[in-house]
Amino acid sequence: MSETTLDRTTLVGSLPPPLAGRVQGVIPGFGLTLGLTLLWLSLVVLIPLAALFLKTAELSPDRILAILTAPRTLNALKISFGLSLAAASINLVLGGIIVWVLVRYDFPGRRVLDALIDIPFALPTAVAGIALTTLYAENGWIGGLLAPLGIKVAFTPLGILIALIFIGLPFVVRTVQPVLEDLDHDLEEAAATLGAGRWTTVRRVIAPAVLPAFLTGFALAFARAVGEYGSVIFIAGNLPNVSEIAPLLIVIRLEEFRYADATAIAATMLVASFLLLFVVNGLQRWSQSRTGRLA
C-alpha cells in the first residue's frame, strides 16, 4: 500500500460519519449508477403507481366514495386486510419458533427442514392453492379429519388464512434467521454470569436485538399476503361478502370493464398498505434507536 493510499484511508477512517461519506462519495460511477437505479425504479414502480393514481383522479370524490363504501367492496377489503394481518401475526410467532430451532439446535434433518422453508418461494402460487385445496377439502387428507369435528377449511375464510400463512412464513424466517445467527453468544454468557435467568436473558438481551428483524419480517409477510391472488382463489370459495378477497374483486371489475371501480379499489389498497408499512417502519426505527442495532 502506497503512502498516499495509506494517508487517505487513515484520513477517511478518522473523519466523522458525515464527512467520511462525502469523501467516499467522489468514487467514479456514482452518478451513473444512481441514474440507472432511479430510471429502473421509475419504470418498474413509480410510473405504474403514478398511472394508477392518475386514473383514479379522473373520478369525482363522490364516485370514489360510492365505490369504496359499497358492501361488497368493504367486505372484500376487510377480508384481505384482516386475514393478512392475522396471518402475519401468526407467522411472527411460528416463524420465531422455527428460527430458534434452526439456529440454536443441531439435529438430524435440520438442513432438510431449513430447505423446506423456501418451498413457498419456489412453488407457483396456483400450484400452492390447488395443493392446499386438495388437502383441506372435506374429502382431503386433512380436511377429512377435520370435517367430523365440524371444522370446514376449504372454501371458507379459514382456508384463506391458511393459504396466507403458507406464503408468508418464509419472509419471517429468512429475515430473522441471519440476525439470530450473528448474535454474539458472549452477551448471553455475560448475562448468565451476572445472574440473569434464561427468560431474563431472552427478554433483555436476545429480544431487543432481533426485534427490528421481526418487525421487518412481519411487514414483508403482511405486504405479501395483502396482494396474494393465485394461492387464495382456489381455496377461498370466492363467495361475495363471505370469502371474496380484494384482489379478486379488482379482477372481476376489470373483466366487467368497470375500470374506474378497479383502480379506486387498487389505489385504496395501495394507500392502506403504505400507511401500515410506514407504521411498521416507524416501530423499526424506534426499536433500533433503543437497541443501537440494525435489522
Tab-separated table of C-alpha atoms in Angstrom, residues 109-279:
chain	number	residue	atom	x	y	z
A	109	GLY	CA	-32.661	-33.437	9.151
A	110	ARG	CA	-32.083	-29.825	10.142
A	111	ARG	CA	-30.750	-28.920	6.689
A	112	VAL	CA	-33.748	-30.555	5.034
A	113	LEU	CA	-36.123	-28.642	7.299
A	114	ASP	CA	-34.238	-25.444	6.558
A	115	ALA	CA	-34.600	-26.045	2.810
A	116	LEU	CA	-38.334	-26.758	3.111
A	117	ILE	CA	-38.905	-23.235	4.409
A	118	ASP	CA	-38.167	-21.879	0.922
A	119	ILE	CA	-40.800	-24.008	-0.853
A	120	PRO	CA	-43.410	-21.187	-0.913
A	121	PHE	CA	-40.823	-19.016	-2.682
A	122	ALA	CA	-40.246	-21.551	-5.474
A	123	LEU	CA	-43.734	-23.020	-5.764
A	124	PRO	CA	-46.102	-21.308	-8.247
A	125	THR	CA	-48.954	-19.733	-6.345
A	126	ALA	CA	-51.591	-21.557	-8.371
A	127	VAL	CA	-49.959	-24.889	-7.570
A	128	ALA	CA	-49.886	-23.971	-3.879
A	129	GLY	CA	-53.579	-23.088	-3.990
A	130	ILE	CA	-54.535	-26.351	-5.673
A	131	ALA	CA	-52.408	-28.379	-3.246
A	132	LEU	CA	-53.909	-26.667	-0.193
A	133	THR	CA	-57.426	-27.104	-1.543
A	134	THR	CA	-56.806	-30.802	-2.147
A	135	LEU	CA	-55.509	-31.264	1.393
A	136	TYR	CA	-58.149	-29.252	3.224
A	137	ALA	CA	-61.252	-30.160	1.209
A	138	GLU	CA	-63.790	-32.295	3.049
A	139	ASN	CA	-62.549	-35.366	1.176
A	140	GLY	CA	-58.872	-34.401	1.549
A	141	TRP	CA	-56.282	-35.876	3.890
A	142	ILE	CA	-56.527	-33.131	6.481
A	143	GLY	CA	-60.000	-31.816	5.695
A	144	GLY	CA	-61.418	-35.327	6.067
A	145	LEU	CA	-60.108	-35.456	9.636
A	146	LEU	CA	-61.486	-32.016	10.499
A	147	ALA	CA	-64.919	-32.485	8.912
A	148	PRO	CA	-66.250	-34.835	11.655
A	149	LEU	CA	-65.280	-32.144	14.178
A	150	GLY	CA	-67.402	-29.583	12.360
A	151	ILE	CA	-64.383	-27.672	11.074
A	152	LYS	CA	-64.574	-26.688	7.416
A	153	VAL	CA	-61.441	-25.168	5.942
A	154	ALA	CA	-61.655	-25.185	2.163
A	155	PHE	CA	-63.940	-22.577	0.576
A	156	THR	CA	-64.139	-20.546	3.800
A	157	PRO	CA	-62.200	-17.571	5.253
A	158	LEU	CA	-60.258	-20.113	7.326
A	159	GLY	CA	-58.879	-21.551	4.099
A	160	ILE	CA	-57.774	-18.080	3.036
A	161	LEU	CA	-55.957	-17.670	6.355
A	162	ILE	CA	-54.096	-20.961	5.907
A	163	ALA	CA	-53.040	-20.004	2.374
A	164	LEU	CA	-51.746	-16.627	3.573
A	165	ILE	CA	-49.824	-18.272	6.412
A	166	PHE	CA	-48.258	-20.663	3.917
A	167	ILE	CA	-46.988	-17.982	1.554
A	168	GLY	CA	-45.877	-15.565	4.308
A	169	LEU	CA	-43.894	-17.839	6.629
A	170	PRO	CA	-40.576	-17.727	4.700
A	171	PHE	CA	-40.451	-13.932	4.902
A	172	VAL	CA	-40.324	-14.005	8.692
A	173	VAL	CA	-37.913	-16.949	8.915
A	174	ARG	CA	-35.426	-15.684	6.340
A	175	THR	CA	-35.442	-12.174	7.791
A	176	VAL	CA	-34.858	-13.151	11.422
A	177	GLN	CA	-32.562	-16.149	10.877
A	178	PRO	CA	-29.344	-14.297	9.883
A	179	VAL	CA	-29.774	-11.791	12.708
A	180	LEU	CA	-30.115	-14.541	15.300
A	181	GLU	CA	-27.154	-16.418	13.804
A	182	ASP	CA	-24.952	-13.313	14.063
A	183	LEU	CA	-25.969	-12.579	17.635
A	184	ASP	CA	-22.908	-12.671	19.865
A	185	HIS	CA	-23.180	-15.564	22.337
A	186	ASP	CA	-20.812	-13.725	24.668
A	187	LEU	CA	-23.689	-11.390	25.549
A	188	GLU	CA	-25.774	-14.308	26.774
A	189	GLU	CA	-22.848	-15.729	28.726
A	190	ALA	CA	-22.222	-12.338	30.297
A	191	ALA	CA	-25.881	-12.084	31.304
A	192	ALA	CA	-25.752	-15.550	32.827
A	193	THR	CA	-22.567	-14.621	34.704
A	194	LEU	CA	-24.350	-11.611	36.167
A	195	GLY	CA	-27.109	-13.856	37.463
A	196	ALA	CA	-29.762	-13.433	34.778
A	197	GLY	CA	-32.096	-16.378	34.262
A	198	ARG	CA	-32.858	-17.870	30.873
A	199	TRP	CA	-36.093	-15.957	30.360
A	200	THR	CA	-34.486	-12.731	31.557
A	201	THR	CA	-31.696	-13.214	29.012
A	202	VAL	CA	-34.216	-13.809	26.244
A	203	ARG	CA	-36.255	-10.775	27.244
A	204	ARG	CA	-33.437	-8.323	27.947
A	205	VAL	CA	-30.639	-9.475	25.586
A	206	ILE	CA	-31.959	-11.534	22.682
A	207	ALA	CA	-35.387	-9.975	22.088
A	208	PRO	CA	-34.167	-6.351	21.699
A	209	ALA	CA	-31.502	-7.492	19.230
A	210	VAL	CA	-33.885	-9.387	16.934
A	211	LEU	CA	-36.948	-7.150	17.325
A	212	PRO	CA	-36.189	-4.949	14.267
A	213	ALA	CA	-35.780	-8.098	12.146
A	214	PHE	CA	-39.086	-9.455	13.455
A	215	LEU	CA	-40.834	-6.221	12.521
A	216	THR	CA	-39.280	-6.344	9.047
A	217	GLY	CA	-40.407	-9.943	8.566
A	218	PHE	CA	-43.887	-9.054	9.789
A	219	ALA	CA	-44.128	-6.157	7.322
A	220	LEU	CA	-42.939	-8.305	4.418
A	221	ALA	CA	-45.332	-11.142	5.269
A	222	PHE	CA	-48.228	-8.716	5.610
A	223	ALA	CA	-47.471	-6.933	2.329
A	224	ARG	CA	-47.151	-10.272	0.532
A	225	ALA	CA	-50.451	-11.524	1.947
A	226	VAL	CA	-52.457	-8.395	1.080
A	227	GLY	CA	-51.680	-8.729	-2.607
A	228	GLU	CA	-51.852	-12.524	-2.809
A	229	TYR	CA	-54.121	-13.888	-5.508
A	230	GLY	CA	-53.095	-17.210	-7.050
A	231	SER	CA	-52.919	-19.399	-3.960
A	232	VAL	CA	-56.092	-17.924	-2.435
A	233	ILE	CA	-58.700	-18.060	-5.182
A	234	PHE	CA	-58.646	-21.876	-5.319
A	235	ILE	CA	-59.240	-22.419	-1.606
A	236	ALA	CA	-61.360	-19.346	-0.831
A	237	GLY	CA	-64.644	-20.287	-2.475
A	238	ASN	CA	-64.854	-16.671	-3.726
A	239	LEU	CA	-68.345	-16.012	-2.406
A	240	PRO	CA	-69.167	-12.274	-2.458
A	241	ASN	CA	-69.312	-10.743	1.030
A	242	VAL	CA	-68.135	-14.058	2.529
A	243	SER	CA	-64.806	-15.258	1.120
A	244	GLU	CA	-64.012	-12.849	-1.695
A	245	ILE	CA	-60.645	-11.079	-1.434
A	246	ALA	CA	-59.992	-7.573	-2.738
A	247	PRO	CA	-57.520	-8.604	-5.497
A	248	LEU	CA	-60.160	-10.953	-6.918
A	249	LEU	CA	-62.761	-8.175	-6.812
A	250	ILE	CA	-60.375	-5.943	-8.778
A	251	VAL	CA	-60.005	-8.647	-11.438
A	252	ILE	CA	-63.787	-9.073	-11.587
A	253	ARG	CA	-64.287	-5.341	-12.069
A	254	LEU	CA	-61.730	-5.356	-14.886
A	255	GLU	CA	-63.495	-8.245	-16.590
A	256	GLU	CA	-66.725	-6.257	-16.311
A	257	PHE	CA	-64.941	-3.287	-17.963
A	258	ARG	CA	-65.545	-1.228	-14.806
A	259	TYR	CA	-62.043	0.187	-14.825
A	260	ALA	CA	-62.871	3.084	-12.520
A	261	ASP	CA	-64.050	0.711	-9.814
A	262	ALA	CA	-60.938	-1.429	-10.203
A	263	THR	CA	-58.499	1.494	-9.978
A	264	ALA	CA	-60.307	3.025	-6.999
A	265	ILE	CA	-60.107	-0.242	-5.045
A	266	ALA	CA	-56.486	-0.786	-6.055
A	267	ALA	CA	-55.477	2.748	-5.057
A	268	THR	CA	-57.191	2.331	-1.687
A	269	MET	CA	-55.341	-0.923	-1.035
A	270	LEU	CA	-52.070	0.727	-2.031
A	271	VAL	CA	-52.556	3.703	0.281
A	272	ALA	CA	-53.615	1.489	3.200
A	273	SER	CA	-50.601	-0.782	2.671
A	274	PHE	CA	-48.252	2.215	2.560
A	275	LEU	CA	-49.687	3.573	5.802
A	276	LEU	CA	-49.338	0.242	7.596
A	277	LEU	CA	-45.801	-0.244	6.313
A	278	PHE	CA	-44.976	3.308	7.396
A	279	VAL	CA	-46.154	2.487	10.916
